[in-house]
XYZ file of C-alpha atoms in Angstrom:
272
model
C 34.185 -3.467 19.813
C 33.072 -3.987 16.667
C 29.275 -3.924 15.175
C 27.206 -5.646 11.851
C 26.249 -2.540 9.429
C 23.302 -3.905 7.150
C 22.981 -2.468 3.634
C 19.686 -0.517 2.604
C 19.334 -3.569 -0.137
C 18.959 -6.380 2.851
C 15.447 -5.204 3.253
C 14.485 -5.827 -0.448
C 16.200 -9.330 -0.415
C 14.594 -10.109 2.754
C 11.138 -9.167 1.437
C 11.732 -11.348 -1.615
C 12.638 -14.202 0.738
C 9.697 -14.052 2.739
C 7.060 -12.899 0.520
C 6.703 -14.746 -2.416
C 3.431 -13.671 -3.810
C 1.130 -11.087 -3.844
C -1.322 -13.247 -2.233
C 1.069 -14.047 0.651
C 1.565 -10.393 0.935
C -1.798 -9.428 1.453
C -2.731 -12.398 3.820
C 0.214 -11.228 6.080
C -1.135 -7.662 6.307
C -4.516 -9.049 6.520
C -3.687 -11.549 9.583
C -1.986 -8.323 10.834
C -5.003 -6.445 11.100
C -7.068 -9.241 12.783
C -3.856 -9.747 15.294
C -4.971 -5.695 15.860
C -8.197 -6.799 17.408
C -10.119 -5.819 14.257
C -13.309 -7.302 14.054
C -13.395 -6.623 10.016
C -10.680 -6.077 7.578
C -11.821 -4.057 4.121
C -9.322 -4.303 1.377
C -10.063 -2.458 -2.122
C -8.274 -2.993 -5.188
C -8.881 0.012 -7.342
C -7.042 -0.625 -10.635
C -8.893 1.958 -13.171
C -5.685 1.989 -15.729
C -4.297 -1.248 -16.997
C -0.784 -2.312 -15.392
C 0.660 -1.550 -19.323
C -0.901 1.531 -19.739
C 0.287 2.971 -16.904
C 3.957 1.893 -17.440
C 3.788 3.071 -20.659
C 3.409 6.893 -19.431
C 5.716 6.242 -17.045
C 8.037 5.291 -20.052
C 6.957 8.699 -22.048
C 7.843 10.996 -18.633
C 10.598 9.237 -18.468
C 11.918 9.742 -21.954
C 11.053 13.529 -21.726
C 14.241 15.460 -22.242
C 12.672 19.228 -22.537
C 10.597 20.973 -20.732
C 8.444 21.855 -23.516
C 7.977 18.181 -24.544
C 7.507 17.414 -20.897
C 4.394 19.868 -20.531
C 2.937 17.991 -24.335
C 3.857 14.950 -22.920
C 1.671 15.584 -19.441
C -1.007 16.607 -21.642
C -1.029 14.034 -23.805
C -0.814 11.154 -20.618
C -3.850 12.702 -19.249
C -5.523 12.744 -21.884
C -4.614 8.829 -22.844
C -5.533 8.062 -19.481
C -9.038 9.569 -18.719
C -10.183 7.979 -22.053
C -9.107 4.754 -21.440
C -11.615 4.508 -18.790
C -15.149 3.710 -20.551
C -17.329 3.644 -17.346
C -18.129 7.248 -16.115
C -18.136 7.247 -12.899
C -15.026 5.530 -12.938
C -13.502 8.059 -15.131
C -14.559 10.499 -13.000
C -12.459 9.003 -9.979
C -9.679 8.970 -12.531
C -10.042 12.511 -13.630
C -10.456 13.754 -9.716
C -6.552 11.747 -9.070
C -5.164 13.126 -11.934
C -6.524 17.020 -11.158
C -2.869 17.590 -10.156
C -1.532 16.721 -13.225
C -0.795 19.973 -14.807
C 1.706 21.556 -17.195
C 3.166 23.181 -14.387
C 3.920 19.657 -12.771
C 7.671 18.316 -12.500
C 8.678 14.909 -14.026
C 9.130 13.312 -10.374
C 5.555 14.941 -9.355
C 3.705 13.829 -12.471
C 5.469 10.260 -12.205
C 4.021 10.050 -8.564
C 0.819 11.259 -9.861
C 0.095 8.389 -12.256
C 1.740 5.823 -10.425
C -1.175 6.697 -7.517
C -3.919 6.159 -9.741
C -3.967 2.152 -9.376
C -4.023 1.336 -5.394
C -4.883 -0.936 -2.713
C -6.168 -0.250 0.774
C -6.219 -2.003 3.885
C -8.813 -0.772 6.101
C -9.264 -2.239 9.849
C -10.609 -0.797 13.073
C -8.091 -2.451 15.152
C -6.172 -1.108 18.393
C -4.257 1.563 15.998
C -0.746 2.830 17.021
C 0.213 6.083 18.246
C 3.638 7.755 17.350
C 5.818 5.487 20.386
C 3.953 2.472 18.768
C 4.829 3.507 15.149
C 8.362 4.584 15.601
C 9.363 1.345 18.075
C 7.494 -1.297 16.723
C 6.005 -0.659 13.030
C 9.019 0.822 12.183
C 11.628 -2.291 14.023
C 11.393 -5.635 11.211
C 11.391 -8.744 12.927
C 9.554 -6.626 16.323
C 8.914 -8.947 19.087
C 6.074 -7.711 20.098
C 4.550 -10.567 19.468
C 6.594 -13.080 20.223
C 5.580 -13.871 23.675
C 1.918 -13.516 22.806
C 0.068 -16.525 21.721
C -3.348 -15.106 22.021
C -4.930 -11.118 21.482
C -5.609 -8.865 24.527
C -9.346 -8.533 24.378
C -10.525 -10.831 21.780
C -8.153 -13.670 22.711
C -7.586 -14.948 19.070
C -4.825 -16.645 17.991
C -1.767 -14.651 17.235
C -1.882 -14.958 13.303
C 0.768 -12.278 12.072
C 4.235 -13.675 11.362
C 6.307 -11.832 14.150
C 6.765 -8.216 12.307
C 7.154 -8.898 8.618
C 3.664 -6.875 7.646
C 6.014 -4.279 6.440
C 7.881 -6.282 4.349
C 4.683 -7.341 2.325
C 4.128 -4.092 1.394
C 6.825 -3.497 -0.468
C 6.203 -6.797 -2.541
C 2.878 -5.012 -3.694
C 4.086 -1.906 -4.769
C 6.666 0.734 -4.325
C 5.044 3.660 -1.656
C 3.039 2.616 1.049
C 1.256 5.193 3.026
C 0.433 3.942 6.751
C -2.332 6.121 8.545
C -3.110 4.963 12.385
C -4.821 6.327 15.291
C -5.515 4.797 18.689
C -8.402 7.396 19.273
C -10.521 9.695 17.122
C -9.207 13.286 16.449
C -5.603 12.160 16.249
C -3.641 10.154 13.830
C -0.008 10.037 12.481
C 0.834 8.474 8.840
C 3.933 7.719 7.468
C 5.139 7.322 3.706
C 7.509 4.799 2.482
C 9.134 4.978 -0.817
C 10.574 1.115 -0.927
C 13.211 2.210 -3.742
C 14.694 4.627 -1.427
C 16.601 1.117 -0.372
C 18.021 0.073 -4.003
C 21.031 2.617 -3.400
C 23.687 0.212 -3.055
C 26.016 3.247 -1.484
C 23.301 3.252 1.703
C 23.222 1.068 5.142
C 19.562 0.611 6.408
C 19.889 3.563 9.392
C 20.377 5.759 6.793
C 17.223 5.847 5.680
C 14.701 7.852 7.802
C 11.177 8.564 7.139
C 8.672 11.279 8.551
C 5.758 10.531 10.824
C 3.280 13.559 10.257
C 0.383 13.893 12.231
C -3.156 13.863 10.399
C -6.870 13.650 10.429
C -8.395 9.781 10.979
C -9.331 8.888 7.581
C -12.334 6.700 9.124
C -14.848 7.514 12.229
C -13.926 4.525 13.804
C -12.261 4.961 17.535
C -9.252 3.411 16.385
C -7.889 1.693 13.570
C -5.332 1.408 10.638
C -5.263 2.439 7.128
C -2.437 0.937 4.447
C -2.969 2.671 0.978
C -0.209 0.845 -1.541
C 0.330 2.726 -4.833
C 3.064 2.228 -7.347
C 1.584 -1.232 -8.149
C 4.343 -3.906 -9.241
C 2.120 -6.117 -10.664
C -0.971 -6.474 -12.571
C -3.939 -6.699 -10.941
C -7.456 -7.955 -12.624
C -10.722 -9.179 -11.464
C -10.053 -12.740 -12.120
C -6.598 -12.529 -10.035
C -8.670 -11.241 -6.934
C -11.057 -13.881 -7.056
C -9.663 -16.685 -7.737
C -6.011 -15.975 -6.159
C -6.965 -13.680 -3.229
C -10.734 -15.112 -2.281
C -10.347 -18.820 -3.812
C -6.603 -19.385 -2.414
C -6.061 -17.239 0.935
C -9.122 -15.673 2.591
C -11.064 -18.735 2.621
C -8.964 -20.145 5.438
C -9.717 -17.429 7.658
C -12.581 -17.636 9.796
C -13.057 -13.943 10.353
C -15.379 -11.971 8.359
C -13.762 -9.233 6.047
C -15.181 -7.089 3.212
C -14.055 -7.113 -0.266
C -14.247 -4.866 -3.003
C -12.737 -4.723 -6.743
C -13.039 -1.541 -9.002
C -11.619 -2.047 -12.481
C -12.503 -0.269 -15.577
C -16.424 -0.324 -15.439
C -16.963 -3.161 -12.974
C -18.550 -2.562 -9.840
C -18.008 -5.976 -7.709
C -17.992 -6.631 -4.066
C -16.994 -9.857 -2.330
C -18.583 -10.524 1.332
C -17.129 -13.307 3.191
C-alpha cells in the first residue's frame, strides 16, 4: 500500500487560496467564535509602531554580524522605538513589551520581541476547547466537526464558520499565533504557532509538531477563547479598520461584537 505525503508548504498555499484578505481572515475567525456559542466577539488591533518601522529593526538585527554591534544595535531599536510613540500612555504599553529587550537578549529573542509589539486579539466567551478538543479538532484543517451541523448546540444559530479553515486565517495575518482556550475557569491550555516553521521545503506537514502547555484563563469568563496574532504581515491603520473591517465585513453580521483600535495616540472604540 502506498500513502499521499503532503509538504509543510501545502499549508501556506492553501491559506493563500482560501484567504485572500485580511478582512476575510478576520471574518472567518470571527464567524468562528460566534459558531463557539459566543454571545460577543472583542477584537483589538494594537499597532503602536508603524508596519515600516518595525521592519526596519528587524532589518538592523538582522544585519548584526557581532555581538558587540548586536548589544548597540538592541539599544539603539529600543530606543527608536519608545520615541516613536508620542502619546504616553501608549508609550508606556510600548516600553512595558519591550522590558525584555536587553543587551543580554539573542538576535532570535530580540527579533520575537519587536515583532510582538504590533498585535491583534480575538477575544470570545464561547464553549472553549480542552486539550482532546485542541489536539483533534483545532489542530485537524478541513475538521468535520462541523460538517453535519447546520445549526449551534444551545443557541441554535446558523453554522457560520467555513468547515475548519479558522486556522488558516491566521497565518494570513501574521506569522505566530498564540491560541489560549478553556472550557471552565481555573484551567486552560494555549498553543503557539510559528507559520514559517512550514516554508522549509525539506519538511512534510507531520513533521511539524507544536506544544500544548497548560495555563491560567486569560479572562474570568467560564469558558472561552483567546487568539493573540503577532508578527503582523501587513500594515494596519485606523482608516483600514474602519472602513475595510467595520464598513466591508462586520456589518453583515447580526451579532453584536466589540471593537477597539489603539494606534499611536488614538484611543477609538467601535460598538456594533
Amino acid at each position: 500500500m502506498a500513502n499521499f505525503s503532503v509538504a509543510a508548504r501545502t499549508l501556506i498555499h492553501l491559506g493563500a487560496e482560501l484567504i485572500t484578505s485580511d478582512e476575510v481572515a478576520i471574518n472567518e475567525l470571527v464567524k468562528n467564535a460566534f459558531d463557539a456559542e459566543s454571545k460577543r466577539v472583542r477584537i483589538n488591533v494594537f499597532i503602536p509602531i508603524s508596519h515600516s518601522l518595525i521592519d526596519d529593526c528587524l532589518a538592523i538585527l538582522d544585519n548584526s554580524k557581532k555581538e558587540e554591534a548586536l548589544q548597540d544595535d538592541i539599544f539603539h531599536i529600543k530606543k527608536m522605538l519608545i520615541e516613536s510613540v508620542s502619546e504616553p500612555s501608549i508609550a508606556a504599553q510600548v516600553e512595558e513589551l519591550l522590558l525584555n529587550l536587553t543587551s543580554d537578549s539573542s538576535k532570535d529573542e530580540a527579533k520575537k520581541i519587536v515583532e510582538s509589539i504590533n498585535y491583534i486579539t480575538i477575544e470570545d466567551s464561547g464553549c472553549g476547547m480542552d486539550l482532546a478538543t485542541l489536539e483533534t479538532v483545532f489542530l485537524a484543517i478541513g475538521t468535520p466537526s462541523k460538517v453535519n451541523s447546520e445549526s449551534t448546540k444551545d443557541l441554535n444559530r446558523k453554522i457560520l464558520g467555513n468547515k475548519g479553515i479558522g486556522r488558516l486565517a491566521m497565518m494570513r495575518l501574521g506569522d505566530i499565533a498564540n491560541v489560549t482556550s478553556w472550557v471552565e475557569q481555573g484551567s486552560a491550555h494555549e498553543i503557539e504557532f510559528d507559520w514559517r516553521m512550514f516554508d522549509d521545503p525539506e519538511k512534510i506537514i507531520t513533521d511539524i509538531e507544536f506544544e500544548i502547555k497548560p495555563t491560567t484563563c486569560p479572562r474570568p469568563t467560564p469558558s472561552g477563547t483567546v487568539i493573540k496574532i503577532t508578527a503582523l504581515k501587513s500594515s494596519w491603520t485606523e482608516e483600514k479598520v474602519r472602513e475595510k473591517l467595520v464598513g466591508d465585513f462586520f456589518r453583515r453580521l447580526q451579532n453584536p461584537f466589540v471593537m477597539s483600535l489603539d494606534e499611536g495616540s488614538s484611543d477609538n472604540t467601535k460598538k456594533k
